[in-house]
PDB file of C-alpha atoms and ligand atoms in Angstrom:
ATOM      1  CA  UNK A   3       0.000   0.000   0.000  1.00  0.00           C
ATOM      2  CA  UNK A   4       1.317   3.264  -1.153  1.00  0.00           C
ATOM      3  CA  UNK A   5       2.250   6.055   1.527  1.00  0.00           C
ATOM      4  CA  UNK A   6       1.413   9.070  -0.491  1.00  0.00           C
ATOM      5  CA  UNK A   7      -1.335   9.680  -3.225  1.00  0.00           C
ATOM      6  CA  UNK A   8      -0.701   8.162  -6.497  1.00  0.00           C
ATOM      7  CA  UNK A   9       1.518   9.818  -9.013  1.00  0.00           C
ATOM      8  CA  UNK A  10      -0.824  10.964 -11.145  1.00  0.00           C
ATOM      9  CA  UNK A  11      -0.431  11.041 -15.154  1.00  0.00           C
ATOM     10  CA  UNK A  12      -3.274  13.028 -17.133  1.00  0.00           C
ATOM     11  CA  UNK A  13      -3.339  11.892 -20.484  1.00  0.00           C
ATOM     12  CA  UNK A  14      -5.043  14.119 -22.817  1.00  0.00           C
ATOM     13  CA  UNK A  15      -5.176  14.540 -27.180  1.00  0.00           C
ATOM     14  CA  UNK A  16      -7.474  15.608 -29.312  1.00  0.00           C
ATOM     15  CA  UNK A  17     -10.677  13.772 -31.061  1.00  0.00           C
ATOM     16  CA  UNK A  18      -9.738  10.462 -32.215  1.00  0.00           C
ATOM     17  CA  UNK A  19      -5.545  11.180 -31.800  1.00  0.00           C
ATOM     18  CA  UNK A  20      -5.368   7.329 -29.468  1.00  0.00           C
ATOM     19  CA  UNK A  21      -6.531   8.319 -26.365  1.00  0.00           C
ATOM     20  CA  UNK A  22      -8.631   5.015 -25.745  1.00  0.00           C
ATOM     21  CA  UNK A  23      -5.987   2.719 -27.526  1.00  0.00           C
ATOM     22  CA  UNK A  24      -3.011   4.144 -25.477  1.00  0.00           C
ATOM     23  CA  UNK A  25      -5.113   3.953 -22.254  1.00  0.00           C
ATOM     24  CA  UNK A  26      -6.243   0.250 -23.069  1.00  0.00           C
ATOM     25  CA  UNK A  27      -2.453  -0.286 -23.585  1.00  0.00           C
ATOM     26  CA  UNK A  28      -1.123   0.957 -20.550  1.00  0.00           C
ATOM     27  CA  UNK A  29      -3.977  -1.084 -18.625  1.00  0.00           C
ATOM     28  CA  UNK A  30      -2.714  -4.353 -20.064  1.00  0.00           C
ATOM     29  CA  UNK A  31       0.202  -3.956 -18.021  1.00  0.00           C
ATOM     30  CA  UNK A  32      -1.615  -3.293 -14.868  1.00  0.00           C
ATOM     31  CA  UNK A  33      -2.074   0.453 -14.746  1.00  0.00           C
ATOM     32  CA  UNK A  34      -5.127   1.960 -13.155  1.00  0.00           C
ATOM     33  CA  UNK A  35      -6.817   4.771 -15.577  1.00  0.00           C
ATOM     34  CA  UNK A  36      -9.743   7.168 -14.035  1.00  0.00           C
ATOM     35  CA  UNK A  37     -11.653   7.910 -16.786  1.00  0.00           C
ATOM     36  CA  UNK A  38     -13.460  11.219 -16.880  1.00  0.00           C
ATOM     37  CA  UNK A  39     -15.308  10.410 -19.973  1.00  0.00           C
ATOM     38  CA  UNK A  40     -16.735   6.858 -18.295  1.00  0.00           C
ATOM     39  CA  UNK A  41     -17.776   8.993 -14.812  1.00  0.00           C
ATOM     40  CA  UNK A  42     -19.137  11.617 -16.913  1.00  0.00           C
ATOM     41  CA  UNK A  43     -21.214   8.620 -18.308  1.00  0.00           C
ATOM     42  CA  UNK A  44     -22.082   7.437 -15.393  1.00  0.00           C
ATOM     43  CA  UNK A  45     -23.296  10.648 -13.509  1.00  0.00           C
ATOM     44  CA  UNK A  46     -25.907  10.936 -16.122  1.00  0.00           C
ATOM     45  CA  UNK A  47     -27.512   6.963 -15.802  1.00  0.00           C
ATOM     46  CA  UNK A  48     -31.519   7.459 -16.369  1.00  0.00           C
ATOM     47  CA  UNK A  49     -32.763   9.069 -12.879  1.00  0.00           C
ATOM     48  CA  UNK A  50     -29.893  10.888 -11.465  1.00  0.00           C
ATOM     49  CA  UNK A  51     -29.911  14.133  -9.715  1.00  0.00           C
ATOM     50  CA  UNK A  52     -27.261  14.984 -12.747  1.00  0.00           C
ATOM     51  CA  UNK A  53     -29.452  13.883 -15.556  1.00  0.00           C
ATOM     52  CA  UNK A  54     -32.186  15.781 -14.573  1.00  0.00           C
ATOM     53  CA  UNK A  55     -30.130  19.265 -13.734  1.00  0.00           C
ATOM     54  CA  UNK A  56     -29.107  18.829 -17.030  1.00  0.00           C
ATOM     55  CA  UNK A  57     -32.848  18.217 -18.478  1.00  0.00           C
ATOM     56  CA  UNK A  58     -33.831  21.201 -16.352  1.00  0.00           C
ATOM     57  CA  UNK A  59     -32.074  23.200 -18.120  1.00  0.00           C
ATOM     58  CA  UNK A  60     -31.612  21.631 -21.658  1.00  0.00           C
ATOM     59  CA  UNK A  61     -34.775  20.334 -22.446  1.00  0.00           C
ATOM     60  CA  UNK A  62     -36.906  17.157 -22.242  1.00  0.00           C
ATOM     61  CA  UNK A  63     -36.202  16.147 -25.757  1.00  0.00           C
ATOM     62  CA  UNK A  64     -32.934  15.258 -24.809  1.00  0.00           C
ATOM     63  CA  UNK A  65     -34.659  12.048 -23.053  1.00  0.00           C
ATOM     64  CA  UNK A  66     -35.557   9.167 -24.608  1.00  0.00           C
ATOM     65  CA  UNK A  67     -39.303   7.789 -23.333  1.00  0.00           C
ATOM     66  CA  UNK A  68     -37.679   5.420 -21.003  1.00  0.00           C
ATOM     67  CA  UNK A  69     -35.515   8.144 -19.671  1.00  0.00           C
ATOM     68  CA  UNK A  70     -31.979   7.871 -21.111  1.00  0.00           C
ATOM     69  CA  UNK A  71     -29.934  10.675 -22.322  1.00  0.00           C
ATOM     70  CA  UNK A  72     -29.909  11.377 -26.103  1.00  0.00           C
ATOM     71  CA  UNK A  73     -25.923  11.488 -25.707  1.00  0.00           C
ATOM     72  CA  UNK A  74     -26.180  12.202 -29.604  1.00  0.00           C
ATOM     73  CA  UNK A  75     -28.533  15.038 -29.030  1.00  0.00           C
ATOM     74  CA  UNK A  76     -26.493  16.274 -26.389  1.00  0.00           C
ATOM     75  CA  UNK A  77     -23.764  16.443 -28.557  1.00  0.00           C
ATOM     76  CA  UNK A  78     -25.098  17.812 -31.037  1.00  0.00           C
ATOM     77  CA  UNK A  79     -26.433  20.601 -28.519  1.00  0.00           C
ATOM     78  CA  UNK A  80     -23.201  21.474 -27.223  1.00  0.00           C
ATOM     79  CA  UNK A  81     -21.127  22.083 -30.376  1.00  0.00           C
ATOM     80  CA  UNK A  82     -23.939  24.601 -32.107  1.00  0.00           C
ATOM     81  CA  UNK A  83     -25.065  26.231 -29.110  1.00  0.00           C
ATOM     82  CA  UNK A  84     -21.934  27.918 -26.753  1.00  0.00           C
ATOM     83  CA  UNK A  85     -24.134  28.984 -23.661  1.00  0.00           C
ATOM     84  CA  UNK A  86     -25.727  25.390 -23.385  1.00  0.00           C
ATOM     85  CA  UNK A  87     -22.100  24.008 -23.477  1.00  0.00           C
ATOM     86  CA  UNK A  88     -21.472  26.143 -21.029  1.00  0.00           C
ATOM     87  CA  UNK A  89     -24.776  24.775 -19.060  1.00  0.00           C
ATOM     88  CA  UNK A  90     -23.702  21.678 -19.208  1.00  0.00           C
ATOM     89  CA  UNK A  91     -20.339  22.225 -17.736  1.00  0.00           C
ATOM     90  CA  UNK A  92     -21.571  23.613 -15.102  1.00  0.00           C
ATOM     91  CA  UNK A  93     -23.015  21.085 -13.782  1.00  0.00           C
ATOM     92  CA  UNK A  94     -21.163  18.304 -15.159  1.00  0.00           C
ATOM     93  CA  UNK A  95     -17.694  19.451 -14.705  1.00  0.00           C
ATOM     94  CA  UNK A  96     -17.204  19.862 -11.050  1.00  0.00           C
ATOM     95  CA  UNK A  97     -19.569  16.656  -9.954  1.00  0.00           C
ATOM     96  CA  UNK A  98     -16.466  14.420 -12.428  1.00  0.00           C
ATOM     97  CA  UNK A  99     -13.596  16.758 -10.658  1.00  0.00           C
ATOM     98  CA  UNK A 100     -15.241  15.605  -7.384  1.00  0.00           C
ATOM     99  CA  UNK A 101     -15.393  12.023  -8.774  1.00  0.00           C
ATOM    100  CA  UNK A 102     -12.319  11.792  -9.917  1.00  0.00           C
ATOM    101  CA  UNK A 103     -10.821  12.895  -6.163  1.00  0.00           C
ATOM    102  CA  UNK A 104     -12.666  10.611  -4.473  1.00  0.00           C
ATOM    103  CA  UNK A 105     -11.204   7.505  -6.760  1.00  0.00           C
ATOM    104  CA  UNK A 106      -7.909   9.186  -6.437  1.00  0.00           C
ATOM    105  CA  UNK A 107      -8.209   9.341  -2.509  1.00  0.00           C
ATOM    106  CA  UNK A 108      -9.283   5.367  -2.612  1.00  0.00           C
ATOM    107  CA  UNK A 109      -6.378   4.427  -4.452  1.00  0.00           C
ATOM    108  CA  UNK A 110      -3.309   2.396  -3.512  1.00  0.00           C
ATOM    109  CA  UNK A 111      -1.468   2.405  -7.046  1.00  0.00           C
ATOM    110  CA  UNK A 112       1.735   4.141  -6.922  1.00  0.00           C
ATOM    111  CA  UNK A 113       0.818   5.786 -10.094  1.00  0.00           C
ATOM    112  CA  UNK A 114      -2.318   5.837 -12.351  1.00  0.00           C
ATOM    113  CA  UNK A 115      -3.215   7.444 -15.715  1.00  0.00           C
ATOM    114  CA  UNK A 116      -5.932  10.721 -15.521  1.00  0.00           C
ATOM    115  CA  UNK A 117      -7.545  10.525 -18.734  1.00  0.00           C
ATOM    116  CA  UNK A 118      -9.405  13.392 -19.895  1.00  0.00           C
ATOM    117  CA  UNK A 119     -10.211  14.940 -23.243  1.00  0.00           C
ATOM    118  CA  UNK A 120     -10.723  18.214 -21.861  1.00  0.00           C
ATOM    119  CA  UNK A 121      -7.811  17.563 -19.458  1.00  0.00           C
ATOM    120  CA  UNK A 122      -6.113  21.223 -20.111  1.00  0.00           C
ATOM    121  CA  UNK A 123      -9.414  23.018 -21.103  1.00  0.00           C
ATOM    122  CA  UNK A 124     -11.234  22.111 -18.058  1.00  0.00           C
ATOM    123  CA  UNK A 125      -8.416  22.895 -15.483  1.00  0.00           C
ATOM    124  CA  UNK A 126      -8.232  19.559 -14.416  1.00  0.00           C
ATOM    125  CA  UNK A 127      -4.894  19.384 -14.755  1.00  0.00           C
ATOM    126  CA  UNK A 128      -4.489  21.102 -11.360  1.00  0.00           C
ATOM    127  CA  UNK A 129      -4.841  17.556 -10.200  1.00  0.00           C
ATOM    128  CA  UNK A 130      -1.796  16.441 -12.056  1.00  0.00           C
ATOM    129  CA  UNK A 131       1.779  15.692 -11.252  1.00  0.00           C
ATOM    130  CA  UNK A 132       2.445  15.284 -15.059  1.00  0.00           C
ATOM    131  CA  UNK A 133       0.293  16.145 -18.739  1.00  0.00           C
ATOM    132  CA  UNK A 134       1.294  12.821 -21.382  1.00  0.00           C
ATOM    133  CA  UNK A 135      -0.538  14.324 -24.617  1.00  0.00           C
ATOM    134  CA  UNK A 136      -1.296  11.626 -27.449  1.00  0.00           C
ATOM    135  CA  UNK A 137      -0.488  13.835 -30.437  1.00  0.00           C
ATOM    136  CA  UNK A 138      -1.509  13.100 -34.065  1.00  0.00           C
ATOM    137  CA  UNK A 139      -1.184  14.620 -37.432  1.00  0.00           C
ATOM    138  CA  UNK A 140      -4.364  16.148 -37.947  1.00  0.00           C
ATOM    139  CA  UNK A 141      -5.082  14.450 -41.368  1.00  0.00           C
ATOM    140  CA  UNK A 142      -4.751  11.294 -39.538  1.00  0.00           C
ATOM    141  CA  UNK A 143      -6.740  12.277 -36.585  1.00  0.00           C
ATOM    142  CA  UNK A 144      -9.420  13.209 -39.105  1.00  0.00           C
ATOM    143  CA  UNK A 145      -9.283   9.831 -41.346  1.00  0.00           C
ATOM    144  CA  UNK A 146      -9.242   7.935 -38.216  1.00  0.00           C
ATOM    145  CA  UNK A 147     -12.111   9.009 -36.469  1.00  0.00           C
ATOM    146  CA  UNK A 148     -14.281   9.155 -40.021  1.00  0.00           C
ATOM    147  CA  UNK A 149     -13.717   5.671 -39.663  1.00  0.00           C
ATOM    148  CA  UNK A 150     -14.193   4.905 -36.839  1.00  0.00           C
ATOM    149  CA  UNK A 151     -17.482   6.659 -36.487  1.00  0.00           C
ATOM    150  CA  UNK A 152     -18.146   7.090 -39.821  1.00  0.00           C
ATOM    151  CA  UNK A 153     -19.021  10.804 -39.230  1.00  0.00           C
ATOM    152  CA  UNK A 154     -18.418  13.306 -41.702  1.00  0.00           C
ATOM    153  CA  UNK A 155     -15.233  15.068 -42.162  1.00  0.00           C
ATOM    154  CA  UNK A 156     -17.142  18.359 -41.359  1.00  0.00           C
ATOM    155  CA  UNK A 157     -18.121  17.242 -38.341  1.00  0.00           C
ATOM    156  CA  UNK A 158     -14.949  16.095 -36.825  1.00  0.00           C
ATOM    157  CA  UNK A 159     -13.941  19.204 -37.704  1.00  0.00           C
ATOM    158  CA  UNK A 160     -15.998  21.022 -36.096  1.00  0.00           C
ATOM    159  CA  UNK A 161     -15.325  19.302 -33.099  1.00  0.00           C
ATOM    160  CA  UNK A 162     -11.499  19.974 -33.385  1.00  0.00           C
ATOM    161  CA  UNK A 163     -12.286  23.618 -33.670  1.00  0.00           C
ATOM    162  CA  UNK A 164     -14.036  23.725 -30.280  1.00  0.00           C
ATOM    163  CA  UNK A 165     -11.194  22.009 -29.045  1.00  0.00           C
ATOM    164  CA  UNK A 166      -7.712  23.681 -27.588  1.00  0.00           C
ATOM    165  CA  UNK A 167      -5.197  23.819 -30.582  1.00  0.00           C
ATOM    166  CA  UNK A 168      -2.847  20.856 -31.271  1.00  0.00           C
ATOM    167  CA  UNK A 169       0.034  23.761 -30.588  1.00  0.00           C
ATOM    168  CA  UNK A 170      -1.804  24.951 -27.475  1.00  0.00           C
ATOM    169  CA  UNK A 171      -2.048  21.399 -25.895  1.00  0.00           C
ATOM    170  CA  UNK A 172       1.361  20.436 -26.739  1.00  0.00           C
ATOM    171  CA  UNK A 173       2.801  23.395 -24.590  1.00  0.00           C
ATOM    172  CA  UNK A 174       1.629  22.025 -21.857  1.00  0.00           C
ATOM    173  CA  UNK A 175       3.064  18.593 -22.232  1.00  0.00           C
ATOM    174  CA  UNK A 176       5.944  16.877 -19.964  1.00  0.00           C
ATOM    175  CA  UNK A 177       5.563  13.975 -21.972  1.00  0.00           C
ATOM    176  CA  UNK A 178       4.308  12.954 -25.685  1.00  0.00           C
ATOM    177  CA  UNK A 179       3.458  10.300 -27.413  1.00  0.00           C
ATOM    178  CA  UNK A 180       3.451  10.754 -31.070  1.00  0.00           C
ATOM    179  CA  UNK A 181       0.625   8.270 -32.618  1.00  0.00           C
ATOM    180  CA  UNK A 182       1.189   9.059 -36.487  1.00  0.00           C
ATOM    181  CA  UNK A 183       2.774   5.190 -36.624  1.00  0.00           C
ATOM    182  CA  UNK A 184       1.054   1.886 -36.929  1.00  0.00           C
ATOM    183  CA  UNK A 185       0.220   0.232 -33.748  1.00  0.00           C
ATOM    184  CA  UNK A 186       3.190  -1.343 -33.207  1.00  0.00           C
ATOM    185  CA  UNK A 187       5.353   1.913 -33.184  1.00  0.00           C
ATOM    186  CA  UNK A 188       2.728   2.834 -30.451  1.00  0.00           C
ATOM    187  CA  UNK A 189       3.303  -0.079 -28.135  1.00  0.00           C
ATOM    188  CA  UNK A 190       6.758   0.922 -28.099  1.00  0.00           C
ATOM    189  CA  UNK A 191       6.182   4.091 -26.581  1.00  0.00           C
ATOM    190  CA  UNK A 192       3.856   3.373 -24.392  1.00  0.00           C
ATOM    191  CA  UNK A 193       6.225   0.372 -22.996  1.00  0.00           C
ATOM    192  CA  UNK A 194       8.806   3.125 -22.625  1.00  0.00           C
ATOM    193  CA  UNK A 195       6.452   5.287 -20.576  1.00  0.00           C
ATOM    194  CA  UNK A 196       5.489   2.426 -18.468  1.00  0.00           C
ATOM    195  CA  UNK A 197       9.069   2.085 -17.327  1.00  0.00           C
ATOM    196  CA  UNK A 198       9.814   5.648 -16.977  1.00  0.00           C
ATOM    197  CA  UNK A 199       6.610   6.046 -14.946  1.00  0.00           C
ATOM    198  CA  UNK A 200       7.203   3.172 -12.444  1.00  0.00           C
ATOM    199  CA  UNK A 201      10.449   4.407 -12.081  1.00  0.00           C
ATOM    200  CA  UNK A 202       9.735   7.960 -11.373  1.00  0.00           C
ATOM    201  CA  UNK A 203       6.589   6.845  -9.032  1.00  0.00           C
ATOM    202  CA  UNK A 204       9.286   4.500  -7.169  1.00  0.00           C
ATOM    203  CA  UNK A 205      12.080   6.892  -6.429  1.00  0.00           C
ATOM    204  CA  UNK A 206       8.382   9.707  -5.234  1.00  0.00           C
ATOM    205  CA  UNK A 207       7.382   6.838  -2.968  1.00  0.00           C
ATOM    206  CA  UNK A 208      11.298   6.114  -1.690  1.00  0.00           C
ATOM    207  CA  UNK A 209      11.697   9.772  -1.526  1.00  0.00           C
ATOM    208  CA  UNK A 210       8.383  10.429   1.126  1.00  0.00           C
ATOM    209  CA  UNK A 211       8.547  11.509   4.459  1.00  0.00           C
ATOM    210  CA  UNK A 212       6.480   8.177   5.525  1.00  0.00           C
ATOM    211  CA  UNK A 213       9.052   5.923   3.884  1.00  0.00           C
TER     212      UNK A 213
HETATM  213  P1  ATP B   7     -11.914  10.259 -28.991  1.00  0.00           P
HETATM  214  O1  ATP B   7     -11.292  11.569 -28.683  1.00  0.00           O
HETATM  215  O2  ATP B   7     -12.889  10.406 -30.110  1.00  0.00           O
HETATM  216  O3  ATP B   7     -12.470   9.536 -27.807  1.00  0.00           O
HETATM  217  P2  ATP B   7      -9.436   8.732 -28.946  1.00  0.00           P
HETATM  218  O4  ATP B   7      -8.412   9.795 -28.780  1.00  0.00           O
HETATM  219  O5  ATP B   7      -9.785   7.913 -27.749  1.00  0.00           O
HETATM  220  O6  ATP B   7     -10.750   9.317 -29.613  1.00  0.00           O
HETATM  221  P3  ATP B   7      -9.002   6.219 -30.300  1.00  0.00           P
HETATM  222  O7  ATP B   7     -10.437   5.800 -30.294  1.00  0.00           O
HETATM  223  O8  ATP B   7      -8.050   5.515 -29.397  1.00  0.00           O
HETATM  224  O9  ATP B   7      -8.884   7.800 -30.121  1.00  0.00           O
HETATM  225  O10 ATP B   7      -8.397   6.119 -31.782  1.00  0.00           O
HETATM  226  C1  ATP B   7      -9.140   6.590 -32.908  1.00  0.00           C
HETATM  227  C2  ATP B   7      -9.201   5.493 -33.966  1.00  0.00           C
HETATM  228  O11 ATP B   7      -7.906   5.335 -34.522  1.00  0.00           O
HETATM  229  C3  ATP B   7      -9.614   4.129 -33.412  1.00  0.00           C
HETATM  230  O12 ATP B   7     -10.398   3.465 -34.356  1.00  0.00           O
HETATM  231  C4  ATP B   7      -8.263   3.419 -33.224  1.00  0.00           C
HETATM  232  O13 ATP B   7      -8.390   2.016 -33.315  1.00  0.00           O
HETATM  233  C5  ATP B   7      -7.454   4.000 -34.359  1.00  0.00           C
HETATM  234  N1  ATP B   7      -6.016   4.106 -34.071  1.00  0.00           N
HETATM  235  C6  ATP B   7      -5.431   4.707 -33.025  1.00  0.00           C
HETATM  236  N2  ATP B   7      -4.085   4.643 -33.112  1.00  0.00           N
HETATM  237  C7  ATP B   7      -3.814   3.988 -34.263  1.00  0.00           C
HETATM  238  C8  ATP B   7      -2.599   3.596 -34.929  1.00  0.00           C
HETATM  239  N3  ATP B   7      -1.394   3.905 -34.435  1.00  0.00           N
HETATM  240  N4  ATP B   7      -2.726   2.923 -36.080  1.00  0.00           N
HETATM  241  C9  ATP B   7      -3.935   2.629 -36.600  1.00  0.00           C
HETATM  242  N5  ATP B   7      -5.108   2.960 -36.039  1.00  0.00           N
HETATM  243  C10 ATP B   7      -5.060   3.631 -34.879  1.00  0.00           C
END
């Protein structure tokens, strides 16, 4: 059992740059991710205080009749209309941040991975010991998320635009991991992470007080 809080790693890119593959990489070797996206999911299951703040003040046609969220309509919602974006962060945003503290309190990793898409933009990263961006060309990030979601180019687009700038994000990076290789190429990196993570989280716990 750890002494201190976990090093914590926030891992952050833009749409479709590898966030999910690198994360499902690093957890085959044992690391613990928080996921901001999955307890942002979460917060809104059918009958939560959340979901119906949010329906409050969106609308009911956000629902579906048996009381889910329309996460497509929501989406839609949030990248044409700025102030209900900003709604929506306001109450979503600090009921994850307080999420995301509690599983960091309840943790006994040494380290775990923060992963957050808005990581920077949201301020989370005041929870962070370190920001690992997954950075893509943006040709590829584009190609690879038409395909994957088979959305329009125009629409991931979009999306990137509402998002902080691939030169923005990468200034506030202590660590990168360049995804513009095939998968292999990526394993590689994230191996070498791994073992300059452990490392670093090893000589934090040595270096404690407690130890
Ligand atoms: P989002 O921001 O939309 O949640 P993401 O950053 O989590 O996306 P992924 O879903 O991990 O991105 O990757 C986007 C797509 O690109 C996926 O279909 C994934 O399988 C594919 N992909 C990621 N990295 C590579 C790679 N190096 N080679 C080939 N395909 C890749």
């Amino acid at each position: 059992m750890s002494q201190l809080r976990p090093m914590i790693v926030g891992l952050t890119g833009g749409i479709g740059s590898g966030k999910t593959t690198v994360c499902n990489m690093f957890a085959e070797r044992g690391v613990e991710i928080i996921d901001a996206d999955q307890i942002g999911r979460a917060l809104v299951a059918p009958g939560s205080i959340a979901l119906q703040q949010l329906i409050a003040l969106l609308g009911q046609d956000l629902l579906t009749p048996d009381g889910a969220l329309q996460r497509q309509r929501l989406r839609h919602l949030i990248f044409t209309d700025v102030h209900a974006r900003h709604q929506a962060e306001a109450i979503l945003h600090p009921l994850i941040r307080a999420a995301i503290i509690r599983r960091i309190n309840d943790s006994s990793s040494s380290w775990l991975i923060l992963a957050a898409p808005l990581l920077i933009e949201s301020k989370t990263y005041a929870l962070v010991d370190r920001i690992l961006v997954v950075d893509t060309d943006e040709t590829l990030q584009i190609q690879r998320t038409c395909e994957r979601d088979h959305s329009s180019e125009d629409e991931v687009h979009r999306i990137m635009q509402i998002q902080l700038p691939r030169n923005e994000r990468l200034t506030h990076a202590t660590d990168i991991i360049h995804n513009n290789g095939d998968l292999a190429n990526l394993q590689q990196q994230v191996a070498e992470h791994f073992e300059r993570y452990e490392k670093l989280a090893h000589a934090r716990q040595n270096n404690s007080p407690a130890s």
